[in-house]
C-alpha cells in the first residue's frame, strides 16, 4: 500500500485497535416504544434468517476463479499492510514501556503464522464476496484479463495510479470547494443575500 493510502487507513486501524469499531457494532438495539393502553398488540417481528440461509453455495471452480481475481487484481495487496500496521501500532502503544520491547517483538514474530492465517481468511471472505456479485463466467473473463499482458500491466501500475489519484483528489477537492463557494456567493448576491 502506498504511503498516502496507508495514511488514510491509519484512523480506521486505530479505531479497530482501540475497539471502537466492535463497540459500535455491539451497541444495544433501541427498545420499541411502549404500546398505548387499549391498543392491539403488534404482530411479532419475523425471526431473523439464520447465517446458513444467507450464505450462498458456490462451485469450487467459481470460488477458485473469485480467489484468483482477488489475488491477481492486486486487491489482496491491501491486506498485506494491515497486519504490519497493527503490529506497529502495538509497538507504538508500548513505547512508554521500553522493558517490553524485546518480549513484544518476540511475541509479534511468533504470531506471524497466525496473522498470515487471518489474512488468508480475509482473502477467502473477499473471494466469496466477489463470487456473490459475479457469475462464474464473468469471473472467468475477469481472470483472463488479469492473466493477459494488459491485465498484468494494469495491476503493476495500480499503486502509482492510486497515489496519483489521491494527490489529484486532494487538489480537486480544494479547488471544487472554493469554486462552489464562489458560485453560491454570486448566486445568493443576485437574490439580495450576502454570505461570508
mmCIF file of N, CA, C and O in Angstrom, residues 130-191:
data_model
loop_
_atom_site.group_PDB
_atom_site.id
_atom_site.type_symbol
_atom_site.label_atom_id
_atom_site.label_comp_id
_atom_site.label_asym_id
_atom_site.label_seq_id
_atom_site.Cartn_x
_atom_site.Cartn_y
_atom_site.Cartn_z
ATOM 1 N N UNK A 130 -16.775 -11.555 -4.023
ATOM 2 C CA UNK A 130 -16.696 -11.498 -5.485
ATOM 3 C C UNK A 130 -17.628 -12.538 -6.105
ATOM 4 O O UNK A 130 -18.360 -12.242 -7.058
ATOM 5 N N UNK A 131 -17.589 -13.764 -5.580
ATOM 6 C CA UNK A 131 -18.420 -14.840 -6.132
ATOM 7 C C UNK A 131 -19.902 -14.520 -5.994
ATOM 8 O O UNK A 131 -20.703 -14.912 -6.845
ATOM 9 N N UNK A 132 -20.260 -13.789 -4.940
ATOM 10 C CA UNK A 132 -21.678 -13.456 -4.749
ATOM 11 C C UNK A 132 -22.134 -12.360 -5.703
ATOM 12 O O UNK A 132 -23.325 -12.214 -5.959
ATOM 13 N N UNK A 133 -21.193 -11.590 -6.238
ATOM 14 C CA UNK A 133 -21.543 -10.469 -7.113
ATOM 15 C C UNK A 133 -21.325 -10.749 -8.597
ATOM 16 O O UNK A 133 -21.923 -10.089 -9.439
ATOM 17 N N UNK A 134 -20.437 -11.699 -8.889
ATOM 18 C CA UNK A 134 -20.124 -12.005 -10.285
ATOM 19 C C UNK A 134 -20.331 -13.493 -10.541
ATOM 20 O O UNK A 134 -19.972 -14.331 -9.708
ATOM 21 N N UNK A 135 -20.872 -13.793 -11.692
ATOM 22 C CA UNK A 135 -21.080 -15.200 -12.051
ATOM 23 C C UNK A 135 -19.745 -15.874 -12.314
ATOM 24 O O UNK A 135 -18.723 -15.211 -12.508
ATOM 25 N N UNK A 136 -19.782 -17.182 -12.365
ATOM 26 C CA UNK A 136 -18.571 -17.948 -12.661
ATOM 27 C C UNK A 136 -18.006 -17.549 -14.027
ATOM 28 O O UNK A 136 -16.805 -17.364 -14.183
ATOM 29 N N UNK A 137 -18.901 -17.373 -15.005
ATOM 30 C CA UNK A 137 -18.457 -16.998 -16.349
ATOM 31 C C UNK A 137 -17.814 -15.608 -16.338
ATOM 32 O O UNK A 137 -16.770 -15.384 -16.966
ATOM 33 N N UNK A 138 -18.439 -14.664 -15.632
ATOM 34 C CA UNK A 138 -17.883 -13.309 -15.566
ATOM 35 C C UNK A 138 -16.513 -13.318 -14.892
ATOM 36 O O UNK A 138 -15.573 -12.667 -15.361
ATOM 37 N N UNK A 139 -16.405 -14.073 -13.798
ATOM 38 C CA UNK A 139 -15.118 -14.156 -13.112
ATOM 39 C C UNK A 139 -14.059 -14.783 -14.009
ATOM 40 O O UNK A 139 -12.889 -14.393 -13.968
ATOM 41 N N UNK A 140 -14.479 -15.734 -14.842
ATOM 42 C CA UNK A 140 -13.552 -16.338 -15.789
ATOM 43 C C UNK A 140 -13.000 -15.305 -16.761
ATOM 44 O O UNK A 140 -11.801 -15.298 -17.063
ATOM 45 N N UNK A 141 -13.878 -14.410 -17.230
ATOM 46 C CA UNK A 141 -13.439 -13.363 -18.153
ATOM 47 C C UNK A 141 -12.525 -12.359 -17.450
ATOM 48 O O UNK A 141 -11.518 -11.925 -18.020
ATOM 49 N N UNK A 142 -12.873 -12.004 -16.214
ATOM 50 C CA UNK A 142 -12.038 -11.059 -15.459
ATOM 51 C C UNK A 142 -10.667 -11.680 -15.192
ATOM 52 O O UNK A 142 -9.631 -11.028 -15.351
ATOM 53 N N UNK A 143 -10.662 -12.951 -14.791
ATOM 54 C CA UNK A 143 -9.389 -13.640 -14.523
ATOM 55 C C UNK A 143 -8.542 -13.697 -15.784
ATOM 56 O O UNK A 143 -7.318 -13.499 -15.730
ATOM 57 N N UNK A 144 -9.184 -13.941 -16.925
ATOM 58 C CA UNK A 144 -8.448 -13.987 -18.190
ATOM 59 C C UNK A 144 -7.810 -12.626 -18.478
ATOM 60 O O UNK A 144 -6.670 -12.552 -18.958
ATOM 61 N N UNK A 145 -8.539 -11.550 -18.186
ATOM 62 C CA UNK A 145 -7.966 -10.215 -18.379
ATOM 63 C C UNK A 145 -6.723 -10.041 -17.519
ATOM 64 O O UNK A 145 -5.689 -9.564 -17.985
ATOM 65 N N UNK A 146 -6.799 -10.429 -16.241
ATOM 66 C CA UNK A 146 -5.655 -10.239 -15.350
ATOM 67 C C UNK A 146 -4.482 -11.143 -15.704
ATOM 68 O O UNK A 146 -3.346 -10.854 -15.325
ATOM 69 N N UNK A 147 -4.745 -12.225 -16.447
ATOM 70 C CA UNK A 147 -3.645 -13.081 -16.920
ATOM 71 C C UNK A 147 -2.981 -12.483 -18.159
ATOM 72 O O UNK A 147 -1.865 -12.843 -18.503
ATOM 73 N N UNK A 148 -3.687 -11.592 -18.856
ATOM 74 C CA UNK A 148 -3.173 -11.008 -20.108
ATOM 75 C C UNK A 148 -2.084 -9.982 -19.810
ATOM 76 O O UNK A 148 -1.984 -9.469 -18.696
ATOM 77 N N UNK A 149 -1.254 -9.666 -20.822
ATOM 78 C CA UNK A 149 -0.232 -8.630 -20.613
ATOM 79 C C UNK A 149 -0.844 -7.299 -20.163
ATOM 80 O O UNK A 149 -0.300 -6.633 -19.279
ATOM 81 N N UNK A 150 -1.976 -6.910 -20.745
ATOM 82 C CA UNK A 150 -2.613 -5.644 -20.351
ATOM 83 C C UNK A 150 -3.090 -5.714 -18.902
ATOM 84 O O UNK A 150 -2.941 -4.752 -18.142
ATOM 85 N N UNK A 151 -3.652 -6.846 -18.516
ATOM 86 C CA UNK A 151 -4.121 -7.012 -17.140
ATOM 87 C C UNK A 151 -2.983 -6.969 -16.144
ATOM 88 O O UNK A 151 -3.081 -6.346 -15.085
ATOM 89 N N UNK A 152 -1.869 -7.623 -16.482
ATOM 90 C CA UNK A 152 -0.698 -7.614 -15.598
ATOM 91 C C UNK A 152 -0.143 -6.197 -15.470
ATOM 92 O O UNK A 152 0.255 -5.769 -14.386
ATOM 93 N N UNK A 153 -0.136 -5.475 -16.577
ATOM 94 C CA UNK A 153 0.352 -4.088 -16.547
ATOM 95 C C UNK A 153 -0.588 -3.210 -15.721
ATOM 96 O O UNK A 153 -0.143 -2.339 -14.976
ATOM 97 N N UNK A 154 -1.882 -3.458 -15.843
ATOM 98 C CA UNK A 154 -2.875 -2.720 -15.062
ATOM 99 C C UNK A 154 -2.592 -2.881 -13.567
ATOM 100 O O UNK A 154 -2.545 -1.910 -12.824
ATOM 101 N N UNK A 155 -2.379 -4.116 -13.134
ATOM 102 C CA UNK A 155 -2.112 -4.395 -11.725
ATOM 103 C C UNK A 155 -0.784 -3.769 -11.300
ATOM 104 O O UNK A 155 -0.676 -3.184 -10.213
ATOM 105 N N UNK A 156 0.198 -3.868 -12.151
ATOM 106 C CA UNK A 156 1.532 -3.331 -11.847
ATOM 107 C C UNK A 156 1.496 -1.822 -11.608
ATOM 108 O O UNK A 156 2.210 -1.298 -10.755
ATOM 109 N N UNK A 157 0.641 -1.117 -12.355
ATOM 110 C CA UNK A 157 0.599 0.341 -12.234
ATOM 111 C C UNK A 157 -0.347 0.836 -11.150
ATOM 112 O O UNK A 157 -0.348 2.025 -10.834
ATOM 113 N N UNK A 158 -1.161 -0.062 -10.570
ATOM 114 C CA UNK A 158 -2.157 0.359 -9.587
ATOM 115 C C UNK A 158 -1.600 1.190 -8.434
ATOM 116 O O UNK A 158 -2.182 2.228 -8.109
ATOM 117 N N UNK A 159 -0.511 0.787 -7.768
ATOM 118 C CA UNK A 159 -0.038 1.608 -6.642
ATOM 119 C C UNK A 159 0.283 3.040 -7.045
ATOM 120 O O UNK A 159 -0.090 3.984 -6.343
ATOM 121 N N UNK A 160 0.956 3.194 -8.193
ATOM 122 C CA UNK A 160 1.293 4.551 -8.647
ATOM 123 C C UNK A 160 0.036 5.323 -9.053
ATOM 124 O O UNK A 160 -0.094 6.515 -8.760
ATOM 125 N N UNK A 161 -0.883 4.630 -9.733
ATOM 126 C CA UNK A 161 -2.131 5.279 -10.150
ATOM 127 C C UNK A 161 -2.906 5.752 -8.923
ATOM 128 O O UNK A 161 -3.402 6.887 -8.879
ATOM 129 N N UNK A 162 -3.007 4.888 -7.914
ATOM 130 C CA UNK A 162 -3.746 5.267 -6.711
ATOM 131 C C UNK A 162 -3.070 6.423 -5.983
ATOM 132 O O UNK A 162 -3.745 7.335 -5.493
ATOM 133 N N UNK A 163 -1.743 6.396 -5.919
ATOM 134 C CA UNK A 163 -1.011 7.514 -5.311
ATOM 135 C C UNK A 163 -1.329 8.815 -6.040
ATOM 136 O O UNK A 163 -1.633 9.838 -5.412
ATOM 137 N N UNK A 164 -1.249 8.763 -7.371
ATOM 138 C CA UNK A 164 -1.526 9.953 -8.170
ATOM 139 C C UNK A 164 -2.972 10.405 -7.994
ATOM 140 O O UNK A 164 -3.252 11.611 -7.922
ATOM 141 N N UNK A 165 -3.895 9.447 -7.924
ATOM 142 C CA UNK A 165 -5.309 9.798 -7.768
ATOM 143 C C UNK A 165 -5.580 10.433 -6.410
ATOM 144 O O UNK A 165 -6.353 11.394 -6.315
ATOM 145 N N UNK A 166 -4.948 9.919 -5.349
ATOM 146 C CA UNK A 166 -5.138 10.512 -4.024
ATOM 147 C C UNK A 166 -4.648 11.956 -4.041
ATOM 148 O O UNK A 166 -5.331 12.861 -3.546
ATOM 149 N N UNK A 167 -3.473 12.188 -4.629
ATOM 150 C CA UNK A 167 -2.954 13.558 -4.738
ATOM 151 C C UNK A 167 -3.875 14.436 -5.552
ATOM 152 O O UNK A 167 -4.167 15.582 -5.169
ATOM 153 N N UNK A 168 -4.344 13.926 -6.684
ATOM 154 C CA UNK A 168 -5.245 14.692 -7.542
ATOM 155 C C UNK A 168 -6.559 14.981 -6.829
ATOM 156 O O UNK A 168 -7.116 16.076 -6.953
ATOM 157 N N UNK A 169 -7.067 14.008 -6.078
ATOM 158 C CA UNK A 169 -8.332 14.197 -5.348
ATOM 159 C C UNK A 169 -8.186 15.289 -4.296
ATOM 160 O O UNK A 169 -9.115 16.079 -4.102
ATOM 161 N N UNK A 170 -7.047 15.336 -3.613
ATOM 162 C CA UNK A 170 -6.844 16.375 -2.604
ATOM 163 C C UNK A 170 -6.872 17.754 -3.254
ATOM 164 O O UNK A 170 -7.539 18.672 -2.763
ATOM 165 N N UNK A 171 -6.174 17.898 -4.367
ATOM 166 C CA UNK A 171 -6.158 19.175 -5.086
ATOM 167 C C UNK A 171 -7.551 19.500 -5.616
ATOM 168 O O UNK A 171 -8.051 20.622 -5.456
ATOM 169 N N UNK A 172 -8.197 18.530 -6.243
ATOM 170 C CA UNK A 172 -9.530 18.725 -6.825
ATOM 171 C C UNK A 172 -10.542 19.116 -5.753
ATOM 172 O O UNK A 172 -11.347 20.020 -5.942
ATOM 173 N N UNK A 173 -10.495 18.436 -4.601
ATOM 174 C CA UNK A 173 -11.433 18.726 -3.515
ATOM 175 C C UNK A 173 -11.306 20.178 -3.078
ATOM 176 O O UNK A 173 -12.315 20.873 -2.900
ATOM 177 N N UNK A 174 -10.082 20.642 -2.912
ATOM 178 C CA UNK A 174 -9.851 22.029 -2.505
ATOM 179 C C UNK A 174 -10.378 22.989 -3.565
ATOM 180 O O UNK A 174 -11.075 23.956 -3.258
ATOM 181 N N UNK A 175 -10.050 22.720 -4.829
ATOM 182 C CA UNK A 175 -10.469 23.613 -5.911
ATOM 183 C C UNK A 175 -11.986 23.649 -6.062
ATOM 184 O O UNK A 175 -12.584 24.719 -6.222
ATOM 185 N N UNK A 176 -12.615 22.479 -6.003
ATOM 186 C CA UNK A 176 -14.076 22.420 -6.156
ATOM 187 C C UNK A 176 -14.762 23.100 -4.981
ATOM 188 O O UNK A 176 -15.753 23.816 -5.153
ATOM 189 N N UNK A 177 -14.234 22.905 -3.781
ATOM 190 C CA UNK A 177 -14.798 23.554 -2.603
ATOM 191 C C UNK A 177 -14.794 25.068 -2.770
ATOM 192 O O UNK A 177 -15.800 25.742 -2.517
ATOM 193 N N UNK A 178 -13.660 25.606 -3.202
ATOM 194 C CA UNK A 178 -13.552 27.053 -3.412
ATOM 195 C C UNK A 178 -14.468 27.510 -4.547
ATOM 196 O O UNK A 178 -15.148 28.539 -4.430
ATOM 197 N N UNK A 179 -14.511 26.749 -5.638
ATOM 198 C CA UNK A 179 -15.342 27.111 -6.786
ATOM 199 C C UNK A 179 -16.822 27.165 -6.389
ATOM 200 O O UNK A 179 -17.529 28.127 -6.714
ATOM 201 N N UNK A 180 -17.272 26.134 -5.664
ATOM 202 C CA UNK A 180 -18.690 26.090 -5.276
ATOM 203 C C UNK A 180 -19.024 27.262 -4.363
ATOM 204 O O UNK A 180 -20.079 27.897 -4.510
ATOM 205 N N UNK A 181 -18.133 27.580 -3.429
ATOM 206 C CA UNK A 181 -18.402 28.703 -2.528
ATOM 207 C C UNK A 181 -18.506 30.011 -3.294
ATOM 208 O O UNK A 181 -19.410 30.823 -3.048
ATOM 209 N N UNK A 182 -17.595 30.232 -4.256
ATOM 210 C CA UNK A 182 -17.646 31.444 -5.076
ATOM 211 C C UNK A 182 -18.971 31.509 -5.838
ATOM 212 O O UNK A 182 -19.638 32.543 -5.878
ATOM 213 N N UNK A 183 -19.367 30.384 -6.437
ATOM 214 C CA UNK A 183 -20.609 30.361 -7.221
ATOM 215 C C UNK A 183 -21.834 30.569 -6.338
ATOM 216 O O UNK A 183 -22.758 31.302 -6.706
ATOM 217 N N UNK A 184 -21.864 29.948 -5.169
ATOM 218 C CA UNK A 184 -23.011 30.110 -4.269
ATOM 219 C C UNK A 184 -23.106 31.568 -3.819
ATOM 220 O O UNK A 184 -24.197 32.151 -3.806
ATOM 221 N N UNK A 185 -21.972 32.181 -3.452
ATOM 222 C CA UNK A 185 -21.983 33.588 -3.049
ATOM 223 C C UNK A 185 -22.531 34.471 -4.165
ATOM 224 O O UNK A 185 -23.341 35.372 -3.926
ATOM 225 N N UNK A 186 -22.061 34.211 -5.404
ATOM 226 C CA UNK A 186 -22.505 35.017 -6.543
ATOM 227 C C UNK A 186 -24.010 34.884 -6.749
ATOM 228 O O UNK A 186 -24.710 35.888 -6.947
ATOM 229 N N UNK A 187 -24.515 33.663 -6.687
ATOM 230 C CA UNK A 187 -25.950 33.456 -6.905
ATOM 231 C C UNK A 187 -26.775 34.011 -5.754
ATOM 232 O O UNK A 187 -27.861 34.549 -5.969
ATOM 233 N N UNK A 188 -26.274 33.906 -4.527
ATOM 234 C CA UNK A 188 -27.002 34.455 -3.378
ATOM 235 C C UNK A 188 -27.004 35.982 -3.427
ATOM 236 O O UNK A 188 -27.991 36.616 -3.044
ATOM 237 N N UNK A 189 -25.905 36.581 -3.933
ATOM 238 C CA UNK A 189 -25.843 38.043 -4.078
ATOM 239 C C UNK A 189 -26.932 38.505 -5.047
ATOM 240 O O UNK A 189 -27.597 39.521 -4.819
ATOM 241 N N UNK A 190 -27.151 37.744 -6.123
ATOM 242 C CA UNK A 190 -28.203 38.077 -7.092
ATOM 243 C C UNK A 190 -29.584 38.077 -6.418
ATOM 244 O O UNK A 190 -30.484 38.790 -6.845
ATOM 245 N N UNK A 191 -29.712 37.279 -5.361
ATOM 246 C CA UNK A 191 -31.009 37.200 -4.656
ATOM 247 C C UNK A 191 -31.068 38.154 -3.470
ATOM 248 O O UNK A 191 -31.983 38.120 -2.673
#
